[in-house]
Amino acid sequence: RALAALARGEPDWWADYKPPEAVIDKMHEMQARRPDLVEIFEIGRTWQDRPILAMRITAPRADGSPCRPAVLLNSVQHAREWISVMVNMWVAESLVANYGADPYYTDLVDRVEWIFVPVVNPDGYAFTWTNNRYWRKNRRPAPTPNGRIGVDLNRNWGHMWGFGSGASTNPGSDTYMGPSAFSEPETAAMRDFALATPQLRAHNDMHSYSEMVLFPWGWTGLASPDHGTFSLLGDEMADRIRDYRGRSYSVGPIYTTIYPVSGGSVDYFYGDRGVWSFSYELYGNSFNPSPAQIRPNAEETLSATLLLGEFVADRYTFRADVNRDCVHNFYDVRDFIRLYGEGDPAADYDASGAADFLDFAAFIQDFIERR
């Protein structure tokens, strides 16, 4: 059931690539169709004052119910990678179209907060539709009349920004890292949104092309502290892709699997925010693949992408978030001790019928594990 379900809304929408306005229209169409599930909001604006739009898909949450773990899916940091927008939007459409009709999708929307930023780089993406199909960077104004325009957004994040060989200091380079970490309004907006979303637990930054499932680190060849779990998840994602129609994706850390990347989003989300962060390099043989490749890419990666939702739904229940602010901190411990001391039924953590030491022990264990 985790294989691709044909989107019921507009099946022809994926027959060809879509310009910026059409992507925005599709987001609003999904919201109009399921206003109970879909929320569209702005997280920032670009150098050219375009909005950076996000879309949240999750079932309504009753007052006082636990927070849900969030999964963030973004695409088009690199403007020319059009197919990543379509794959991102396919996931969103699949969740919306199948909610209430398929128990698997319904469960994922009930238990997980899905957040989509289909176009992180609106200025660059618009430029590829009007001026230069292969433009990669954003459209940061040149510092001098004879200067070079643009910063590679995926070299501008704060974790190990400018470290080693994974980015360029040359403004003319396609991997120019910018004058400082988070100097660009696009990366700053994404950072600020991440900081304002404490329930964020997983992330996928979609790119093309090379057929890869990538994870930290990008800045160094050393293994991350969670290399084992990343490898297990990455292998399962690749297995699900292979199971669909036999395509094989390579799996591994960014640095050793594709090339060094310093100041990348995956390292930031994992290294600074503690989020399980991955990146696709979708299949194809160029940055301008035939529109006929849109559906195969979207269909074969859907199950792998949804695996992140399955993983966080089972792992992060926010049971120990006593005050329901989506953060595990001292205030939750304080509030639980107060409830426990008062013999409040809410302190019956294990639902045994009485608040006792076993409840306190269970709470502390979940709090330590941030469940």
Short mmCIF file of C-alpha atoms in Angstrom, two decimals:
data_model
loop_
_atom_site.label_atom_id
_atom_site.label_comp_id
_atom_site.label_asym_id
_atom_site.label_seq_id
_atom_site.Cartn_x
_atom_site.Cartn_y
_atom_site.Cartn_z
CA ARG A 1 0.00 0.00 0.00
CA ALA A 2 3.02 2.29 0.34
CA LEU A 3 3.44 2.26 -3.42
CA ALA A 4 2.31 5.31 -5.33
CA ALA A 5 -1.40 5.95 -5.45
CA LEU A 6 -2.60 7.79 -8.51
CA ALA A 7 -3.39 11.35 -7.45
CA ARG A 8 -7.10 11.83 -7.91
CA GLY A 9 -7.20 15.62 -8.09
CA GLU A 10 -5.60 16.44 -11.44
CA PRO A 11 -3.80 13.42 -12.89
CA ASP A 12 -2.57 15.42 -15.90
CA TRP A 13 -0.85 18.02 -13.70
CA TRP A 14 2.29 15.85 -13.70
CA ALA A 15 2.40 15.48 -17.48
CA ASP A 16 4.80 18.43 -17.78
CA TYR A 17 6.87 20.81 -15.66
CA LYS A 18 5.13 23.73 -14.02
CA PRO A 19 6.21 27.38 -13.76
CA PRO A 20 6.14 29.16 -10.39
CA GLU A 21 2.59 30.45 -10.70
CA ALA A 22 1.22 27.01 -11.50
CA VAL A 23 2.91 25.50 -8.44
CA ILE A 24 1.31 28.15 -6.23
CA ASP A 25 -2.07 27.60 -7.89
CA LYS A 26 -1.81 23.87 -7.25
CA MET A 27 -1.03 24.45 -3.58
CA HIS A 28 -4.13 26.64 -3.27
CA GLU A 29 -6.22 24.06 -5.14
CA MET A 30 -5.23 21.44 -2.58
CA GLN A 31 -6.12 23.80 0.24
CA ALA A 32 -9.51 24.59 -1.32
CA ARG A 33 -10.22 20.89 -1.73
CA ARG A 34 -9.27 19.94 1.83
CA PRO A 35 -9.19 23.05 4.04
CA ASP A 36 -9.42 20.77 7.05
CA LEU A 37 -6.01 19.27 6.20
CA VAL A 38 -4.06 21.87 4.22
CA GLU A 39 -2.67 25.21 5.38
CA ILE A 40 -0.54 27.52 3.20
CA PHE A 41 1.67 30.14 4.80
CA GLU A 42 4.63 32.36 3.99
CA ILE A 43 7.95 31.77 5.73
CA GLY A 44 9.89 34.66 4.18
CA ARG A 45 10.61 36.69 1.07
CA THR A 46 13.41 36.67 -1.47
CA TRP A 47 15.82 39.32 -2.73
CA GLN A 48 13.24 40.16 -5.41
CA ASP A 49 10.42 40.16 -2.84
CA ARG A 50 8.81 36.92 -3.92
CA PRO A 51 7.09 34.93 -1.16
CA ILE A 52 8.60 31.64 -0.02
CA LEU A 53 5.49 29.53 0.54
CA ALA A 54 5.10 26.49 2.75
CA MET A 55 2.21 24.06 2.96
CA ARG A 56 1.29 22.08 6.06
CA ILE A 57 -0.73 18.88 5.71
CA THR A 58 -2.04 17.22 8.87
CA ALA A 59 -5.35 16.26 10.43
CA PRO A 60 -6.96 18.66 12.90
CA ARG A 61 -5.51 18.34 16.40
CA ALA A 62 -7.82 18.65 19.39
CA ASP A 63 -6.93 21.13 22.12
CA GLY A 64 -4.65 19.53 24.65
CA SER A 65 -3.69 16.58 22.47
CA PRO A 66 -0.01 15.70 22.05
CA CYS A 67 2.05 17.44 19.42
CA ARG A 68 2.83 15.51 16.27
CA PRO A 69 6.31 14.99 14.87
CA ALA A 70 6.88 17.04 11.74
CA VAL A 71 8.55 16.05 8.46
CA LEU A 72 9.86 18.84 6.21
CA LEU A 73 10.22 18.23 2.46
CA ASN A 74 11.84 20.98 0.42
CA SER A 75 13.04 21.31 -3.15
CA VAL A 76 14.57 23.69 -5.68
CA GLN A 77 17.35 25.14 -3.62
CA HIS A 78 19.02 24.78 -7.01
CA ALA A 79 16.77 26.55 -9.47
CA ARG A 80 17.37 24.33 -12.50
CA GLU A 81 16.30 21.09 -10.77
CA TRP A 82 12.70 21.29 -11.93
CA ILE A 83 11.87 17.63 -11.41
CA SER A 84 12.35 17.96 -7.64
CA VAL A 85 9.37 20.35 -7.47
CA MET A 86 7.15 17.81 -9.17
CA VAL A 87 8.28 14.95 -6.93
CA ASN A 88 7.71 17.10 -3.84
CA MET A 89 4.22 18.06 -4.96
CA TRP A 90 3.36 14.44 -5.77
CA VAL A 91 3.92 13.50 -2.13
CA ALA A 92 1.62 16.32 -1.01
CA GLU A 93 -1.08 15.39 -3.50
CA SER A 94 -0.89 11.72 -2.53
CA LEU A 95 -1.48 12.55 1.14
CA VAL A 96 -4.39 14.86 0.39
CA ALA A 97 -6.05 12.70 -2.25
CA ASN A 98 -5.87 9.49 -0.22
CA TYR A 99 -6.79 10.82 3.22
CA GLY A 100 -9.92 9.12 4.44
CA ALA A 101 -9.87 6.63 1.56
CA ASP A 102 -6.71 4.65 2.37
CA PRO A 103 -5.90 3.66 5.97
CA TYR A 104 -2.14 3.95 5.41
CA TYR A 105 -2.26 7.55 4.21
CA THR A 106 -4.93 8.47 6.72
CA ASP A 107 -2.75 7.22 9.56
CA LEU A 108 0.27 9.21 8.34
CA VAL A 109 -1.75 12.43 8.15
CA ASP A 110 -3.34 11.76 11.54
CA ARG A 111 0.00 11.12 13.27
CA VAL A 112 2.48 13.31 11.39
CA GLU A 113 2.66 16.99 10.47
CA TRP A 114 3.87 17.15 6.86
CA ILE A 115 5.43 20.44 5.75
CA PHE A 116 6.27 21.19 2.13
CA VAL A 117 8.39 24.02 0.72
CA PRO A 118 8.24 23.15 -2.98
CA VAL A 119 10.28 26.17 -4.12
CA VAL A 120 12.95 27.33 -1.69
CA ASN A 121 14.50 29.52 -4.41
CA PRO A 122 11.60 31.38 -6.10
CA ASP A 123 13.77 34.03 -7.78
CA GLY A 124 16.12 31.50 -9.31
CA TYR A 125 13.28 29.20 -10.31
CA ALA A 126 11.46 32.04 -12.08
CA PHE A 127 14.72 32.98 -13.84
CA THR A 128 15.02 29.45 -15.27
CA TRP A 129 11.63 29.89 -16.88
CA THR A 130 12.36 33.28 -18.44
CA ASN A 131 16.11 33.67 -19.02
CA ASN A 132 18.42 30.73 -18.33
CA ARG A 133 17.10 27.17 -18.01
CA TYR A 134 20.29 26.01 -16.29
CA TRP A 135 20.62 28.74 -13.67
CA ARG A 136 21.51 27.16 -10.29
CA LYS A 137 21.89 29.87 -7.64
CA ASN A 138 19.55 32.46 -6.17
CA ARG A 139 19.43 35.99 -7.57
CA ARG A 140 21.39 37.90 -4.94
CA PRO A 141 22.32 41.26 -6.50
CA ALA A 142 25.90 41.65 -7.60
CA PRO A 143 28.04 43.58 -5.07
CA THR A 144 29.55 45.74 -7.85
CA PRO A 145 28.43 46.67 -11.38
CA ASN A 146 30.89 44.11 -12.78
CA GLY A 147 30.24 41.53 -10.06
CA ARG A 148 28.57 38.17 -10.26
CA ILE A 149 24.98 37.46 -9.28
CA GLY A 150 23.77 34.73 -7.01
CA VAL A 151 24.67 32.40 -4.14
CA ASP A 152 24.41 28.62 -4.04
CA LEU A 153 21.80 28.27 -1.31
CA ASN A 154 22.96 24.76 -0.48
CA ARG A 155 26.36 26.14 0.53
CA ASN A 156 24.95 28.98 2.66
CA TRP A 157 23.67 27.12 5.74
CA GLY A 158 25.37 27.67 9.07
CA HIS A 159 26.72 24.26 10.01
CA MET A 160 30.39 24.20 8.99
CA TRP A 161 29.79 27.03 6.53
CA GLY A 162 32.89 27.66 4.43
CA PHE A 163 34.76 24.73 5.96
CA GLY A 164 37.11 22.73 3.74
CA SER A 165 36.65 22.05 0.05
CA GLY A 166 32.87 21.75 -0.16
CA ALA A 167 32.07 25.31 -1.32
CA SER A 168 33.60 28.19 -3.24
CA THR A 169 34.55 31.72 -2.19
CA ASN A 170 34.40 32.86 -5.83
CA PRO A 171 31.14 34.80 -6.54
CA GLY A 172 31.30 33.55 -10.11
CA SER A 173 31.21 29.91 -9.09
CA ASP A 174 28.04 27.83 -9.14
CA THR A 175 28.95 26.72 -5.59
CA TYR A 176 29.58 30.22 -4.23
CA MET A 177 28.83 30.07 -0.50
CA GLY A 178 27.93 33.74 -0.03
CA PRO A 179 29.51 36.43 2.15
CA SER A 180 28.43 34.77 5.42
CA ALA A 181 26.34 31.91 6.72
CA PHE A 182 22.63 32.55 6.25
CA SER A 183 23.38 35.75 4.34
CA GLU A 184 20.56 34.90 1.92
CA PRO A 185 16.91 35.60 2.72
CA GLU A 186 15.94 32.14 1.47
CA THR A 187 18.21 30.16 3.80
CA ALA A 188 17.53 32.58 6.68
CA ALA A 189 13.78 32.03 6.21
CA MET A 190 14.21 28.26 6.25
CA ARG A 191 16.41 28.48 9.35
CA ASP A 192 13.93 30.70 11.17
CA PHE A 193 11.08 28.37 10.29
CA ALA A 194 13.06 25.38 11.57
CA LEU A 195 13.78 27.20 14.83
CA ALA A 196 10.09 28.00 15.20
CA THR A 197 9.11 24.35 14.62
CA PRO A 198 10.42 22.40 17.62
CA GLN A 199 8.39 19.35 16.65
CA LEU A 200 10.46 18.94 13.45
CA ARG A 201 11.99 15.46 13.45
CA ALA A 202 12.79 14.56 9.82
CA HIS A 203 13.78 16.37 6.64
CA ASN A 204 14.40 15.61 2.96
CA ASP A 205 16.07 18.12 0.65
CA MET A 206 15.22 16.96 -2.89
CA HIS A 207 17.74 17.45 -5.71
CA SER A 208 18.58 16.00 -9.11
CA TYR A 209 20.26 14.06 -10.61
CA SER A 210 22.36 10.90 -9.84
CA GLU A 211 20.02 8.32 -8.20
CA MET A 212 21.19 8.64 -4.61
CA VAL A 213 19.84 8.65 -1.06
CA LEU A 214 22.23 10.86 0.91
CA PHE A 215 22.67 11.74 4.57
CA PRO A 216 25.22 13.51 6.85
CA TRP A 217 27.94 14.43 6.75
CA GLY A 218 28.66 16.62 3.75
CA TRP A 219 31.45 18.67 5.28
CA THR A 220 33.67 15.73 6.36
CA GLY A 221 34.34 12.10 5.50
CA LEU A 222 34.01 11.15 9.17
CA ALA A 223 30.93 9.15 10.12
CA SER A 224 28.17 10.96 12.00
CA PRO A 225 27.24 9.78 15.52
CA ASP A 226 24.04 8.29 14.05
CA HIS A 227 25.64 6.73 10.98
CA GLY A 228 24.17 3.30 11.75
CA THR A 229 20.57 4.52 11.91
CA PHE A 230 21.03 6.73 8.86
CA SER A 231 22.39 3.75 6.93
CA LEU A 232 19.50 1.50 7.96
CA LEU A 233 16.91 4.12 6.97
CA GLY A 234 18.75 4.97 3.76
CA ASP A 235 18.96 1.32 2.76
CA GLU A 236 15.25 0.85 3.42
CA MET A 237 14.47 3.93 1.33
CA ALA A 238 16.59 2.55 -1.53
CA ASP A 239 14.93 -0.87 -1.17
CA ARG A 240 11.49 0.69 -1.50
CA ILE A 241 12.59 2.57 -4.62
CA ARG A 242 14.04 -0.64 -6.07
CA ASP A 243 10.91 -2.60 -5.24
CA TYR A 244 8.75 -0.29 -7.33
CA ARG A 245 10.34 -0.82 -10.74
CA GLY A 246 13.87 -2.04 -10.10
CA ARG A 247 15.86 1.19 -10.11
CA SER A 248 18.94 1.14 -7.85
CA TYR A 249 19.85 4.20 -5.79
CA SER A 250 23.25 4.51 -4.11
CA VAL A 251 23.11 5.16 -0.36
CA GLY A 252 25.59 6.92 1.87
CA PRO A 253 26.99 10.11 3.39
CA ILE A 254 27.10 13.14 1.11
CA TYR A 255 30.87 13.62 1.39
CA THR A 256 31.86 10.14 0.28
CA THR A 257 28.89 9.21 -1.93
CA ILE A 258 28.70 12.24 -4.22
CA TYR A 259 31.21 14.98 -3.19
CA PRO A 260 32.08 17.32 -0.31
CA VAL A 261 29.42 19.90 0.56
CA SER A 262 30.05 22.41 3.32
CA GLY A 263 27.28 24.71 4.46
CA GLY A 264 24.58 22.32 3.22
CA SER A 265 21.04 22.00 4.50
CA VAL A 266 21.33 18.34 5.49
CA ASP A 267 24.27 19.02 7.80
CA TYR A 268 22.44 21.99 9.32
CA PHE A 269 19.23 20.15 10.05
CA TYR A 270 21.08 17.21 11.58
CA GLY A 271 24.04 18.98 13.16
CA ASP A 272 22.30 22.06 14.54
CA ARG A 273 18.67 20.97 14.89
CA GLY A 274 19.00 17.26 15.70
CA VAL A 275 16.73 16.28 12.80
CA TRP A 276 16.98 13.06 10.76
CA SER A 277 17.98 14.70 7.50
CA PHE A 278 18.29 13.15 4.05
CA SER A 279 18.63 14.32 0.46
CA TYR A 280 17.63 12.74 -2.83
CA GLU A 281 19.48 12.98 -6.06
CA LEU A 282 16.62 11.90 -8.30
CA TYR A 283 17.20 9.82 -11.39
CA GLY A 284 17.84 11.19 -14.86
CA ASN A 285 20.76 12.03 -17.09
CA SER A 286 20.58 15.82 -17.06
CA PHE A 287 19.09 18.82 -15.27
CA ASN A 288 16.45 18.96 -18.00
CA PRO A 289 14.98 15.45 -18.18
CA SER A 290 12.03 14.69 -20.39
CA PRO A 291 8.62 15.35 -18.84
CA ALA A 292 8.05 11.63 -19.33
CA GLN A 293 10.38 11.07 -16.38
CA ILE A 294 8.25 13.07 -13.92
CA ARG A 295 5.81 10.33 -12.99
CA PRO A 296 8.37 7.52 -12.73
CA ASN A 297 10.51 9.66 -10.41
CA ALA A 298 7.53 10.68 -8.31
CA GLU A 299 5.99 7.23 -8.12
CA GLU A 300 9.12 5.25 -7.29
CA THR A 301 10.32 7.60 -4.53
CA LEU A 302 6.95 8.13 -2.83
CA SER A 303 7.15 5.11 -0.55
CA ALA A 304 10.73 5.96 0.42
CA THR A 305 9.75 9.50 1.32
CA LEU A 306 6.79 8.35 3.37
CA LEU A 307 9.14 6.06 5.33
CA LEU A 308 10.32 9.18 7.17
CA GLY A 309 6.77 9.70 8.40
CA GLU A 310 6.47 6.10 9.52
CA PHE A 311 9.79 6.39 11.36
CA VAL A 312 9.00 9.56 13.29
CA ALA A 313 5.38 8.61 14.04
CA ASP A 314 6.56 5.50 15.85
CA ARG A 315 9.58 7.10 17.51
CA TYR A 316 8.30 10.50 18.66
CA THR A 317 4.95 10.55 20.44
CA PHE A 318 5.50 13.67 22.61
CA ARG A 319 4.05 11.77 25.55
CA ALA A 320 6.47 13.50 27.94
CA ASP A 321 5.53 16.96 26.63
CA VAL A 322 3.24 17.60 29.58
CA ASN A 323 2.39 21.22 28.76
CA ARG A 324 1.84 20.47 25.05
CA ASP A 325 4.18 23.12 23.67
CA CYS A 326 6.05 20.63 21.43
CA VAL A 327 9.25 21.03 23.48
CA HIS A 328 10.69 18.65 26.07
CA ASN A 329 12.24 20.82 28.77
CA PHE A 330 12.39 21.60 32.49
CA TYR A 331 8.80 22.86 32.52
CA ASP A 332 7.47 19.42 31.59
CA VAL A 333 9.38 17.84 34.48
CA ARG A 334 8.13 20.52 36.85
CA ASP A 335 4.54 20.10 35.74
CA PHE A 336 4.64 16.33 35.97
CA ILE A 337 6.13 16.43 39.48
CA ARG A 338 3.35 18.80 40.50
CA LEU A 339 0.66 16.52 39.07
CA TYR A 340 2.32 13.48 40.62
CA GLY A 341 2.58 15.15 44.02
CA GLU A 342 -1.07 16.12 43.91
CA GLY A 343 -2.12 12.61 42.96
CA ASP A 344 -3.74 14.01 39.84
CA PRO A 345 -5.13 11.30 37.52
CA ALA A 346 -3.14 12.96 34.72
CA ALA A 347 0.00 11.61 36.43
CA ASP A 348 -1.18 8.04 35.82
CA TYR A 349 1.32 7.84 33.00
CA ASP A 350 1.01 4.11 32.37
CA ALA A 351 -2.80 4.09 32.66
CA SER A 352 -2.65 1.52 35.48
CA GLY A 353 -5.39 3.25 37.46
CA ALA A 354 -3.07 4.84 40.03
CA ALA A 355 -0.28 7.42 39.96
CA ASP A 356 2.73 5.69 41.49
CA PHE A 357 6.50 5.41 41.18
CA LEU A 358 6.21 3.36 38.00
CA ASP A 359 4.48 6.31 36.33
CA PHE A 360 7.27 8.63 37.41
CA ALA A 361 9.91 6.20 36.11
CA ALA A 362 8.11 5.81 32.78
CA PHE A 363 7.80 9.57 32.40
CA ILE A 364 11.50 10.14 33.06
CA GLN A 365 12.46 7.48 30.54
CA ASP A 366 10.25 9.03 27.85
CA PHE A 367 11.53 12.49 28.72
CA ILE A 368 15.15 11.40 28.32
CA GLU A 369 14.29 9.79 24.99
CA ARG A 370 12.28 12.90 24.02
CA ARG A 371 9.17 10.81 23.33
#
